[in-house]
CSV table of C-alpha atoms and ligand atoms in Angstrom, one decimal:
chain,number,residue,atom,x,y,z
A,85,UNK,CA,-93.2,-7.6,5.3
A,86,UNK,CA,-92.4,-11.2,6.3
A,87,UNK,CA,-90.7,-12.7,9.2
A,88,UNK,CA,-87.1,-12.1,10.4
A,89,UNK,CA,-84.7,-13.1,12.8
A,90,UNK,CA,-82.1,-11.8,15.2
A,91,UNK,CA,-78.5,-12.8,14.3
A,92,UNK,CA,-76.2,-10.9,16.2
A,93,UNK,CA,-72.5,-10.5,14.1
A,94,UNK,CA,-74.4,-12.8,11.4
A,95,UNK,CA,-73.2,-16.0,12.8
A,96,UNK,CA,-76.2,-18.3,11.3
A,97,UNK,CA,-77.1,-16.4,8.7
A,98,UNK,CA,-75.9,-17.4,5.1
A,99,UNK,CA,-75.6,-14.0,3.1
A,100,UNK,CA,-74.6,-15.1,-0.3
A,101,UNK,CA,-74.5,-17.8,-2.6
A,102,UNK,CA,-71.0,-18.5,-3.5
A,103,UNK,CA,-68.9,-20.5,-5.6
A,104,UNK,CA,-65.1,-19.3,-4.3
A,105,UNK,CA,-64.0,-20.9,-1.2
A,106,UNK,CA,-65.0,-23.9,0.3
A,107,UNK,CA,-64.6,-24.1,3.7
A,108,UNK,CA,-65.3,-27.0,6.6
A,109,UNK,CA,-64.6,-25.8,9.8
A,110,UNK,CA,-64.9,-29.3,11.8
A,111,UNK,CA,-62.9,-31.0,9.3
A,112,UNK,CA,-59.8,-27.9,9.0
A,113,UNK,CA,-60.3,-27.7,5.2
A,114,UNK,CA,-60.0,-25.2,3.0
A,115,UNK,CA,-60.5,-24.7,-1.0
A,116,UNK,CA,-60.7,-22.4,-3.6
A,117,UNK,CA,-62.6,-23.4,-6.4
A,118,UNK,CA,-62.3,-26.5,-5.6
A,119,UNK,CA,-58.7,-27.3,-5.2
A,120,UNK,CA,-57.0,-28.2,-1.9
A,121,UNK,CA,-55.2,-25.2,-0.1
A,122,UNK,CA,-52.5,-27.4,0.6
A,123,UNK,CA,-51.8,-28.1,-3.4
A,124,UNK,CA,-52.1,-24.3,-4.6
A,125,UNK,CA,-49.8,-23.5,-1.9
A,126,UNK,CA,-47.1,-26.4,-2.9
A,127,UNK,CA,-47.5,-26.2,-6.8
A,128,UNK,CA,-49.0,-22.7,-7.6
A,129,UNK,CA,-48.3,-18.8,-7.4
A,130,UNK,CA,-50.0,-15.8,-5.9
A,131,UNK,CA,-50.6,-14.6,-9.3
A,132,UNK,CA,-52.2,-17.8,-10.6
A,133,UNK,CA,-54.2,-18.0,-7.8
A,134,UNK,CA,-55.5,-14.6,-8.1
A,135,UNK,CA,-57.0,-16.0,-11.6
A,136,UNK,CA,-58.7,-18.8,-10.5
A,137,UNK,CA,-60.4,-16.8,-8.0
A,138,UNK,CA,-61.7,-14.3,-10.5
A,139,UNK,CA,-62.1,-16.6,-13.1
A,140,UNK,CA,-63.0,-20.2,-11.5
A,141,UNK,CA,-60.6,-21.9,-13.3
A,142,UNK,CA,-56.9,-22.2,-13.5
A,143,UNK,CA,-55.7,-20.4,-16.4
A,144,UNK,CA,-54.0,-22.1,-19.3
A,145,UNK,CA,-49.9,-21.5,-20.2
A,146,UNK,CA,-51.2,-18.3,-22.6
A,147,UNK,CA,-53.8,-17.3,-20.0
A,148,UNK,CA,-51.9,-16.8,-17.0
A,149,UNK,CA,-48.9,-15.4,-19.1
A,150,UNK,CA,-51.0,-12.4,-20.3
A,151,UNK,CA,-52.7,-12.3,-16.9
A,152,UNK,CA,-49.5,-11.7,-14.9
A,153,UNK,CA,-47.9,-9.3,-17.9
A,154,UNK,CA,-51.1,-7.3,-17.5
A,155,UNK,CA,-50.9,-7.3,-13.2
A,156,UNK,CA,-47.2,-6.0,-14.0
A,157,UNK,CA,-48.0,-3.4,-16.8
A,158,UNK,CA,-50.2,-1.9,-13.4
A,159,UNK,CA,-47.8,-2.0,-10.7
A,160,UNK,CA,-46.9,2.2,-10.7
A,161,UNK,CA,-49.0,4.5,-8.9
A,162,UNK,CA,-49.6,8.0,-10.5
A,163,UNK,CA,-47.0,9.8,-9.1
A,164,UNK,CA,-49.9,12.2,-7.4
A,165,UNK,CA,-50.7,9.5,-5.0
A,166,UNK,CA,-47.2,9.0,-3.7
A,167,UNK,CA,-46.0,13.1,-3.8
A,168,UNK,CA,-49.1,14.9,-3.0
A,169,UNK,CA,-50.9,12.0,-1.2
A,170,UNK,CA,-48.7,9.9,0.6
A,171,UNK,CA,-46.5,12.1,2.0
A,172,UNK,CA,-49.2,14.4,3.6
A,173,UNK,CA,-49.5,11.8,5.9
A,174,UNK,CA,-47.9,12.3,9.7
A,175,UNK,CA,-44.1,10.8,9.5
A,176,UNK,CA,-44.9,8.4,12.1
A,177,UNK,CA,-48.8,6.8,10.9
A,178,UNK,CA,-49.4,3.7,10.8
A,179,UNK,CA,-49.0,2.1,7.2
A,180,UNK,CA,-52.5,0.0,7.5
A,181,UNK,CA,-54.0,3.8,7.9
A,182,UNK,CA,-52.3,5.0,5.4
A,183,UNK,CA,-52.7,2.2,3.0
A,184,UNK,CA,-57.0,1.9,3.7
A,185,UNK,CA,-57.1,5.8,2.8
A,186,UNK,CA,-54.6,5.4,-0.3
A,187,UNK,CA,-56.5,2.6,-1.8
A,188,UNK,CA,-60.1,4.8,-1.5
A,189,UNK,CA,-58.3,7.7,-2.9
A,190,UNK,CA,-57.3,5.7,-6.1
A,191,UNK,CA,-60.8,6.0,-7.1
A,192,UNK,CA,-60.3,9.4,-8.0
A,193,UNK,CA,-57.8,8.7,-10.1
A,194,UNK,CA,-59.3,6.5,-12.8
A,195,UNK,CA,-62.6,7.8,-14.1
A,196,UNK,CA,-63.7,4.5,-15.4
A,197,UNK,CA,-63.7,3.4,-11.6
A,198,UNK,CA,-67.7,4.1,-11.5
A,199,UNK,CA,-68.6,1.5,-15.0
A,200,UNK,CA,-68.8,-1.1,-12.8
A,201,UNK,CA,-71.3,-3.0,-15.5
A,202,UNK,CA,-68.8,-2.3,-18.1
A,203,UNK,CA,-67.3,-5.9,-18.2
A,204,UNK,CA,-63.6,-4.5,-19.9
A,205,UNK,CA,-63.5,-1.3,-17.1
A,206,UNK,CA,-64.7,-3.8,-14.6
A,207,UNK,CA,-61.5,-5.8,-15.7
A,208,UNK,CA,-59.2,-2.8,-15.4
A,209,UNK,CA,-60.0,-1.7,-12.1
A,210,UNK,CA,-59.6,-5.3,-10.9
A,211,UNK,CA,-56.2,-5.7,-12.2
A,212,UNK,CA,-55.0,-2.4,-11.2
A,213,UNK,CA,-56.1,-3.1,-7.4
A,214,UNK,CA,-54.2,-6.2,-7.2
A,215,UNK,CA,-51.7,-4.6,-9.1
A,216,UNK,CA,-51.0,-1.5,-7.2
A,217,UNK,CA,-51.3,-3.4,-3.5
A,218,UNK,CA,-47.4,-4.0,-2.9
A,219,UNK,CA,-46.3,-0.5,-4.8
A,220,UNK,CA,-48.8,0.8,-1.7
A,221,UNK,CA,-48.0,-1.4,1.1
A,222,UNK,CA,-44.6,-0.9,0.2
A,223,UNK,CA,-45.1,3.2,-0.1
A,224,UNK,CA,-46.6,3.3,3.2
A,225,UNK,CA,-43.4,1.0,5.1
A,226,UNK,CA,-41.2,3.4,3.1
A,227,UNK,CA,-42.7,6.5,4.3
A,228,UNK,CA,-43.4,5.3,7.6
A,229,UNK,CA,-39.5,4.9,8.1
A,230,UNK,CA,-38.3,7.8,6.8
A,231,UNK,CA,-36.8,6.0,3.7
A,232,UNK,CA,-37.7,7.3,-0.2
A,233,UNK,CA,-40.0,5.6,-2.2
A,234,UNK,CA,-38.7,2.5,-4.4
A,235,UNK,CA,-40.3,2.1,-8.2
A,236,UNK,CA,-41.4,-0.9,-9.1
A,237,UNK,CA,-39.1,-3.0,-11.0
A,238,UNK,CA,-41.2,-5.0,-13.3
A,239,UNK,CA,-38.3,-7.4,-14.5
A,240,UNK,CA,-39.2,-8.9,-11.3
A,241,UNK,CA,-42.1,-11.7,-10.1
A,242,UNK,CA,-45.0,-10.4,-8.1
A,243,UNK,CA,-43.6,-11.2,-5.1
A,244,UNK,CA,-39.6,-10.2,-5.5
A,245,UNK,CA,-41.1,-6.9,-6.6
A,246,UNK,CA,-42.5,-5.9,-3.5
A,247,UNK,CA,-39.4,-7.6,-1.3
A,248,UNK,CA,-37.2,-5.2,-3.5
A,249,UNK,CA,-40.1,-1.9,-2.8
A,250,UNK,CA,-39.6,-2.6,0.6
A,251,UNK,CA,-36.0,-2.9,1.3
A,252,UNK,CA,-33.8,-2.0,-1.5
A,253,UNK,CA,-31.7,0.4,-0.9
A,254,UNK,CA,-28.8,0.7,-3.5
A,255,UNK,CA,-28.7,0.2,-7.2
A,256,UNK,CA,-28.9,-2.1,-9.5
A,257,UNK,CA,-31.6,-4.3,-7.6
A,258,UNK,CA,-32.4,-5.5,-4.9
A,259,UNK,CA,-31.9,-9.8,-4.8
A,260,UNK,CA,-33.8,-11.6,-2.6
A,261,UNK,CA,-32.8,-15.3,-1.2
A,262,UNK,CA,-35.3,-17.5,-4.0
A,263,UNK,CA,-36.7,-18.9,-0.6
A,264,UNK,CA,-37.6,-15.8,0.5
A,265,UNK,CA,-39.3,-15.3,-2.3
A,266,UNK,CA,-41.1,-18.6,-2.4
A,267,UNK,CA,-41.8,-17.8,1.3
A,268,UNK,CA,-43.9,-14.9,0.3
A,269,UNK,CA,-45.9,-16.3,-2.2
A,270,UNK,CA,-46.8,-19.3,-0.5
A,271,UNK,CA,-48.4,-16.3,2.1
A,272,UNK,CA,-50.0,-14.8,-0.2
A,273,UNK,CA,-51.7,-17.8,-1.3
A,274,UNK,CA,-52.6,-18.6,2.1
A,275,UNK,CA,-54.3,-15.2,3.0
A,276,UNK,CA,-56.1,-14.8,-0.9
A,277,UNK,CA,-59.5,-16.2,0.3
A,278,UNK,CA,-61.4,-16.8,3.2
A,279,UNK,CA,-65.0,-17.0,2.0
A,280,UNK,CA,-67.5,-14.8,4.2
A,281,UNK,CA,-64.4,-13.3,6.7
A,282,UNK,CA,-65.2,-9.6,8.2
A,283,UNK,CA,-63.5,-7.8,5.4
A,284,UNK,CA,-65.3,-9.8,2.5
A,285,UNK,CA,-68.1,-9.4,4.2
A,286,UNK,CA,-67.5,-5.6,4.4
A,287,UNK,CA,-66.6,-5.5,1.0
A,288,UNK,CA,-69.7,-7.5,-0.2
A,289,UNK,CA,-71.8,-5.1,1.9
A,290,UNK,CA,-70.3,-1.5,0.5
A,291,UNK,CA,-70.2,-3.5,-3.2
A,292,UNK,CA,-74.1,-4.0,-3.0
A,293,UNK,CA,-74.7,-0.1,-2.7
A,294,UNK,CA,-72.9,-0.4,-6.2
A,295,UNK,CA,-69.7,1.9,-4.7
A,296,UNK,CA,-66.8,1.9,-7.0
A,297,UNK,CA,-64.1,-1.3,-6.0
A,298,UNK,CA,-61.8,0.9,-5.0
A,299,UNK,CA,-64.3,2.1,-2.2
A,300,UNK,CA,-64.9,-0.9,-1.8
A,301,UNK,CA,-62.1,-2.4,-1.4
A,302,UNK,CA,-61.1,0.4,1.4
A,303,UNK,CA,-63.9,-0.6,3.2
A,304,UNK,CA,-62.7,-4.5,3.4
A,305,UNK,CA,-59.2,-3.3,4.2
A,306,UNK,CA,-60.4,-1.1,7.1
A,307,UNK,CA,-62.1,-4.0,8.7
A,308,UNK,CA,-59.0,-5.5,8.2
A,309,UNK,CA,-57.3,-3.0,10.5
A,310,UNK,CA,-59.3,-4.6,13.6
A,311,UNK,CA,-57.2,-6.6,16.0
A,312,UNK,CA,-60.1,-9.2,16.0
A,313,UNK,CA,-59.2,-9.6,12.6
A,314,UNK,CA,-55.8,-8.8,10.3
A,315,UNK,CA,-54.4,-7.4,13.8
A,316,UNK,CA,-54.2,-10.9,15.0
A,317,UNK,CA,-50.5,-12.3,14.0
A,318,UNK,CA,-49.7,-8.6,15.8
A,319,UNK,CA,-51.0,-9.8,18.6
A,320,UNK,CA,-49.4,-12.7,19.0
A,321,UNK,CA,-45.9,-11.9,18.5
A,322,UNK,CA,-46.4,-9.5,21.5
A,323,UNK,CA,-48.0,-12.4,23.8
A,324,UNK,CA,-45.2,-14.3,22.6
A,325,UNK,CA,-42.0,-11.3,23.8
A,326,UNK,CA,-44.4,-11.0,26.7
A,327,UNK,CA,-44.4,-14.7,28.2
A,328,UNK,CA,-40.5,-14.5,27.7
A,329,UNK,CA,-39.5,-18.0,28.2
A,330,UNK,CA,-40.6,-21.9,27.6
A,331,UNK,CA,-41.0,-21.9,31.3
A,332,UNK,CA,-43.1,-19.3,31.6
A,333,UNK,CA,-45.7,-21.1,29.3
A,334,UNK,CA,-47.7,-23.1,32.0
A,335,UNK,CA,-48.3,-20.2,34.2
A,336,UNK,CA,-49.3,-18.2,31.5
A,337,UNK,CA,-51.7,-21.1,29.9
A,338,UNK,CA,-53.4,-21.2,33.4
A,339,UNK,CA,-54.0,-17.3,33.7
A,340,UNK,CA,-55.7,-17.6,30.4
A,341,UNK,CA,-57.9,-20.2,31.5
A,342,UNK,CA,-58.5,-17.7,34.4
A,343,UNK,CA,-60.1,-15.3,32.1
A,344,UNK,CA,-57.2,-13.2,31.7
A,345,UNK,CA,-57.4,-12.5,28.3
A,346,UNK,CA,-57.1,-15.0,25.0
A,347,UNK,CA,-54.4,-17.0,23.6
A,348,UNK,CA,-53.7,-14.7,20.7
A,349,UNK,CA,-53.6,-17.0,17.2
A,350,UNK,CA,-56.0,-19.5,18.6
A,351,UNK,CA,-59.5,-20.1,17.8
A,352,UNK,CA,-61.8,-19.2,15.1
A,353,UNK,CA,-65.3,-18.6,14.6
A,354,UNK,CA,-65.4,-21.3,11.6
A,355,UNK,CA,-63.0,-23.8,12.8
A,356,UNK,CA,-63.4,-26.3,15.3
A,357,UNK,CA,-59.9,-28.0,14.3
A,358,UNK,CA,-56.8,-27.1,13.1
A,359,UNK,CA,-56.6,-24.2,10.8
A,360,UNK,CA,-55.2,-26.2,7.0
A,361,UNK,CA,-53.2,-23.0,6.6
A,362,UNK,CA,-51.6,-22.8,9.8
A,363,UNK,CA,-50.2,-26.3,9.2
A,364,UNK,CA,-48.5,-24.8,6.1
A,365,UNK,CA,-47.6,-21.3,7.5
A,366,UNK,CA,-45.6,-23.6,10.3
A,367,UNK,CA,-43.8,-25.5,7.4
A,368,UNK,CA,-42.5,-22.2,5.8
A,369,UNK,CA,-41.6,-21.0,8.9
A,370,UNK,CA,-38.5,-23.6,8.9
A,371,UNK,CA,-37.6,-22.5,5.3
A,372,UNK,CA,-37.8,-19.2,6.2
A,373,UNK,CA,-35.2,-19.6,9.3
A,374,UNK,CA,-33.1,-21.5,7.2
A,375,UNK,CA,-32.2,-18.2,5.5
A,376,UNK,CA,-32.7,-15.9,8.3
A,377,UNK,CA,-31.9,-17.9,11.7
A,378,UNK,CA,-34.8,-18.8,14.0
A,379,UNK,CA,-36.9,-16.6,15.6
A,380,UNK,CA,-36.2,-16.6,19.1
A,381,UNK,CA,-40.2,-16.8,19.8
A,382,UNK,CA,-40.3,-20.0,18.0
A,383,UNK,CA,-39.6,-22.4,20.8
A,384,UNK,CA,-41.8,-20.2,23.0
A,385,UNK,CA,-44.7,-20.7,20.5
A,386,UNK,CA,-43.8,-24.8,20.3
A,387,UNK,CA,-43.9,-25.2,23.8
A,388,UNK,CA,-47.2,-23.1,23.8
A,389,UNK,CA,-48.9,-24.8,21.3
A,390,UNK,CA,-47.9,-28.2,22.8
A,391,UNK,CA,-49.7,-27.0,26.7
A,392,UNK,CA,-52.2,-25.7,24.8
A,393,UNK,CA,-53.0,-28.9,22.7
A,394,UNK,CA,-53.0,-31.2,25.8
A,395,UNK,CA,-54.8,-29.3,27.7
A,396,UNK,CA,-59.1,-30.0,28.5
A,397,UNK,CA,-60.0,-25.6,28.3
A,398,UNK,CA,-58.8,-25.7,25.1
A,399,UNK,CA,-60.0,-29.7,23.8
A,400,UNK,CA,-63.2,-29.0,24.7
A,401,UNK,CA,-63.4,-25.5,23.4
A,402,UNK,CA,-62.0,-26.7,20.2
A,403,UNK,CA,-59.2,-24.4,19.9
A,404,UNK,CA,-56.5,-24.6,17.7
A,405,UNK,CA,-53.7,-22.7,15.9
A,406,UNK,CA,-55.3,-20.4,13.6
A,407,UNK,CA,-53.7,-18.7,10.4
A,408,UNK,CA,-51.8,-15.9,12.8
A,409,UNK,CA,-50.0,-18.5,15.0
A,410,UNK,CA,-47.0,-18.9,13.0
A,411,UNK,CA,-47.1,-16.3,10.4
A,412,UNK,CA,-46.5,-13.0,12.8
A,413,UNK,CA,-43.3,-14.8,13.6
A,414,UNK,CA,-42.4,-15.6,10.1
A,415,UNK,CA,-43.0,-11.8,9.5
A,416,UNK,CA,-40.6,-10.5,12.0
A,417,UNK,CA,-38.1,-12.9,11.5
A,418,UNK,CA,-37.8,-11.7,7.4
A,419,UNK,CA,-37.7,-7.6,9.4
A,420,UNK,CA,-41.1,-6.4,9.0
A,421,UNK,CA,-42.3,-4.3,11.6
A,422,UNK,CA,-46.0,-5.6,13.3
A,423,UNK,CA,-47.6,-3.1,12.1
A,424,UNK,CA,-46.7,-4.1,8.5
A,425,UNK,CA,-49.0,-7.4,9.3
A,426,UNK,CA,-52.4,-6.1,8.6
A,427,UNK,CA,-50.7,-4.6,5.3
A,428,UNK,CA,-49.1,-7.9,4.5
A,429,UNK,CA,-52.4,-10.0,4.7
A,430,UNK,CA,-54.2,-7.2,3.0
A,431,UNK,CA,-51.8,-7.3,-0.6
A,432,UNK,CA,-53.1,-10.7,-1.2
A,433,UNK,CA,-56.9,-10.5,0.2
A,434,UNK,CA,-57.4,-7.9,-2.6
A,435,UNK,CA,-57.4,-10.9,-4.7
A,436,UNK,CA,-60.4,-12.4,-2.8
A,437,UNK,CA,-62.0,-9.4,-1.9
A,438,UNK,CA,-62.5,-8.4,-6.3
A,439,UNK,CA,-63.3,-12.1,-6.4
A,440,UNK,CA,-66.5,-11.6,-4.2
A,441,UNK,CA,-67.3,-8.5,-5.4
A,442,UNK,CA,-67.5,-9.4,-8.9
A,443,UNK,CA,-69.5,-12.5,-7.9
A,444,UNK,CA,-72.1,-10.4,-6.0
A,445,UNK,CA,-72.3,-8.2,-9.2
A,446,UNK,CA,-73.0,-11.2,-11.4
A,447,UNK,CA,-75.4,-12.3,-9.4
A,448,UNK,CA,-77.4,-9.1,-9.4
A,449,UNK,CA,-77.3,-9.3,-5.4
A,450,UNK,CA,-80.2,-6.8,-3.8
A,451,UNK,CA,-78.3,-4.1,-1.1
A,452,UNK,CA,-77.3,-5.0,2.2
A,453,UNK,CA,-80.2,-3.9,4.6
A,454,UNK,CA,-80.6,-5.7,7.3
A,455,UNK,CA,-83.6,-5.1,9.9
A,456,UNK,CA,-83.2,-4.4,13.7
A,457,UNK,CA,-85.3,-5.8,16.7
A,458,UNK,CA,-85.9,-2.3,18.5
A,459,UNK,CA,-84.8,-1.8,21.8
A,460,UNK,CA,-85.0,2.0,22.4
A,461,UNK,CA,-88.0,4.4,24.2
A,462,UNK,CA,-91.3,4.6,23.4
A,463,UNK,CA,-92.8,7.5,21.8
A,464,UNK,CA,-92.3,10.7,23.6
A,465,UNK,CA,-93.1,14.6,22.9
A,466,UNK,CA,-89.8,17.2,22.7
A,467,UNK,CA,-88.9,18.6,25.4
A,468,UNK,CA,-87.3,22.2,24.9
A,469,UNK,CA,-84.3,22.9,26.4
A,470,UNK,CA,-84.5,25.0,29.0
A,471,UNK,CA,-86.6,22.7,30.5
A,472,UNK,CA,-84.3,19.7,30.5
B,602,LIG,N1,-58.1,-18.2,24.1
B,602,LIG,C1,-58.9,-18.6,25.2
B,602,LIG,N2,-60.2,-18.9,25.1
B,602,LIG,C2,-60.8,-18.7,23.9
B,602,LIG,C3,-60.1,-18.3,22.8
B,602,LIG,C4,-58.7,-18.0,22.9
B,602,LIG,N3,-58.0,-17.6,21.9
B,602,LIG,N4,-61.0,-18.2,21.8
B,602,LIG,C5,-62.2,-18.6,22.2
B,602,LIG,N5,-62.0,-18.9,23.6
B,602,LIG,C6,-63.1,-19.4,24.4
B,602,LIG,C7,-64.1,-18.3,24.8
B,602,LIG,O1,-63.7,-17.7,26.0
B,602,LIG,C8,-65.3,-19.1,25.0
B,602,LIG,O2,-65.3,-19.8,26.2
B,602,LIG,P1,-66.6,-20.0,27.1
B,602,LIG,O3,-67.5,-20.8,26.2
B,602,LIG,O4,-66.2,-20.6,28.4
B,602,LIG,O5,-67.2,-18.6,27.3
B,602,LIG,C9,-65.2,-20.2,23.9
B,602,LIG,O6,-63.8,-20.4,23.7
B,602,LIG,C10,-65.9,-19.8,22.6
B,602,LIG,O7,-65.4,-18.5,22.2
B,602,LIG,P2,-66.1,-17.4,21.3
B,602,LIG,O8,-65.6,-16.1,21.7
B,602,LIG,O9,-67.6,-17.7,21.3
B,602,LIG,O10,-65.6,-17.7,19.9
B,602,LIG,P3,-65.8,-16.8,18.6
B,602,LIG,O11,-66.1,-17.7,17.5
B,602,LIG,O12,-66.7,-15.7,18.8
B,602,LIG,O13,-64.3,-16.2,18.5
B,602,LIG,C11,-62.2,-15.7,17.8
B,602,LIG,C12,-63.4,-16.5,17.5
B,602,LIG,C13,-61.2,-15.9,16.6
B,602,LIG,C14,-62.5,-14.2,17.8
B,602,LIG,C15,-61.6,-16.1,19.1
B,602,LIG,O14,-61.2,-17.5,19.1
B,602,LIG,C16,-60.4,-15.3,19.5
B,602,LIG,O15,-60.5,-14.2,20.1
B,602,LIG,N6,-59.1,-15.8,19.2
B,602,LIG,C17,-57.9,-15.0,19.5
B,602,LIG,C18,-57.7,-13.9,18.4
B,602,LIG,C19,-57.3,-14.5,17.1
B,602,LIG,O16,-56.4,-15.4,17.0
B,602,LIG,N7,-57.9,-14.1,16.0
B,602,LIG,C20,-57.5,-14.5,14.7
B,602,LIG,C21,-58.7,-15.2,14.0
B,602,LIG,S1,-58.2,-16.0,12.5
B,602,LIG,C22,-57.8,-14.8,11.4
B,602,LIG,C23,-59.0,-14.1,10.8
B,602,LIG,O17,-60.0,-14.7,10.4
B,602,LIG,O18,-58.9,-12.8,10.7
């Protein structure tokens, strides 16, 4: 009973109440509880970050110091889930498919996954999922190469340990340039929240059902396997090695506005100005050359943002550099392979994703059913077979 409305893809349709991110689309800003993306990003960590989302505050000198001991108390994976699991997979699959099965199959590894109204086993799953991303992620590269699996070295920060999963290859450890480092975290901060994206969405959706977060949470990352979504950055470094050369730009500008195809890493559904974490992710990028030498694209990407910007399709459309502009390249300049990228964004979404699903628990949200307008045939009698 009552009315309804059709709202295709759920663009007008407010599904939650939330208190996480703030987000203002014609102004390009973006905070989480409250606090400007641009200061978490310059004075704060991943880690820290990942608290406030959960817990809508920062935490205090005590609180975030038992909070990241307990993160890196999780970070192994039962060694099941590597030999047995992992390594079933095809040598050559790719690591966001490995990594959306890995994470539903660590529900069946913790049978307090299903007390999800159990406010301590609630806690536990939620720090072993954030926990356990990079060991994964950094499995799945590992695997995908041909190269053995790295243990996590828990002397290390949050970020340092999953440079060192992913490319150490001799003993003692694996020492990554502080900058690098920083680089990574500043990422991670960038990608933890994005209030009502695809993948929260799917994540709020399975959550309502009350599936385990580990379900979940495989849900959200496979609609982060979608090109329209985490495949994004992907996409753009391959526009980018496809246009070739600054000069090519123009030419390629105009065949867009032809309606062949999209500038990849522009536009968004939400904003109507420039993405607040692109500006960033195009700051980092510098720091990140510094250390590894400029990515070639780079000056491709400049000059394409700069035809772009100056250019009536795109002012009056009110596109912009989004998120995946700059970050694909920061990616391949630092080695990771594209299709590491969905995995990369995915490691710090977790943090978001647990964030909304906890929220939607506390608010004792009804399931996910929405209606349909019908569009299909009237009634009509079987017809058997043979008489088809
Ligand atoms: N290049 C060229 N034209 C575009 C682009 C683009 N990247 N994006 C939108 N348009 C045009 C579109 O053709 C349409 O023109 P017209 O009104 O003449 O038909 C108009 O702008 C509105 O587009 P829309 O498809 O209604 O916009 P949307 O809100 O449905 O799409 C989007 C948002 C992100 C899917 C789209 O902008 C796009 O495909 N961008 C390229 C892919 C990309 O960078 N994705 C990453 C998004 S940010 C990361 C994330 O949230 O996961």
């Amino acid at each position: 009973p009552g009315i309804w409305f059709l709202d295709p893809a759920l663009v007008t349709t407010a599904m939650s109440e939330s208190s996480i991110s703030y987000l203002d689309g014609e102004a390009g800003i973006l905070r989480y509880r409250g606090y400007p993306i641009e200061q978490l990003a310059e004075k704060s960590t991943y880690l820290e970050v990942a608290y406030l989302l959960l817990n809508g505050e920062l935490p205090t000198e005590d609180q975030l110091s038992s909070w990241v001991g307990e993160v890196t108390h999780h970070t192994f994976i039962h060694e099941n889930v590597r030999k047995r699991f992992l390594e079933g997979f095809h040598y050559d699959a790719h690591p966001m498919g490995i990594l959306v099965s890995a994470v539903a199959a660590l529900s069946t590894f913790y049978l307090d996954a299903k007390e999800i109204f159990d406010p301590e086993a609630r806690h536990r799953q939620i720090v072993r999922l954030i926990a356990k991303m990079p060991t994964l992620a950094a499995a799945a590269y590992r695997f995908s190469q041909g190269m053995p699996f790295v243990y996590p070295d828990n002397a290390l920060s949050f970020p340092e340990n999953f440079l060192s999963m992913m490319w150490k290859i001799a003993e003692p450890r694996y020492e990554a340039d502080p900058r690098l480092i920083r680089a990574v975290d500043v990422l991670f901060i960038l990608h933890a929240d994005h209030e009502q994206n695809c993948s929260t969405t799917a994540m709020r959706v399975v959550g309502s059902a009350h599936s385990d977060p580990y379900s979940s949470a495989a849900a959200a990352c496979a609609a982060l396997y979608g090109p329209r979504h985490g495949g994004a950055n992907e996409a753009v470094v391959k526009m980018l090695t496809e246009i070739g050369s600054m000069e090519n730009v123009p030419d390629f500008v105009r065949s867009v506005k032809e309606g062949h195809g999209r500038l990849q890493g522009f536009g968004h559904r939400v904003y109507k100005n420039y993405d607040p974490r692109a500006k960033i992710i195009k700051n980092v990028a510098y720091d990140v050359f510094d250390v590894t030498g400029k990515n070639p694209l780079l000056d491709i990407a400049l000059k394409l943002e700069e035809v772009a910007l100056s250019d009536e399709y795109f002012i009056s459309r009110k596109l912009y550099p989004n998120v995946d502009f700059y970050s694909g390249l920061i990616y391949q300049a630092m080695g990771f392979p594209v299709d590491m990228f969905p995995v990369l964004f995915a490691i710090p979404r977790m943090s978001g994703w647990l964030a909304h699903w906890q929220e939607l628990l506390d608010q004792d949200a009804k399931i996910a059913r929405p209606r349909q307008r019908y569009v299909g045939a009237e009634l009509r009698d079987f017809v058997p077979i043979a008489d088809r």
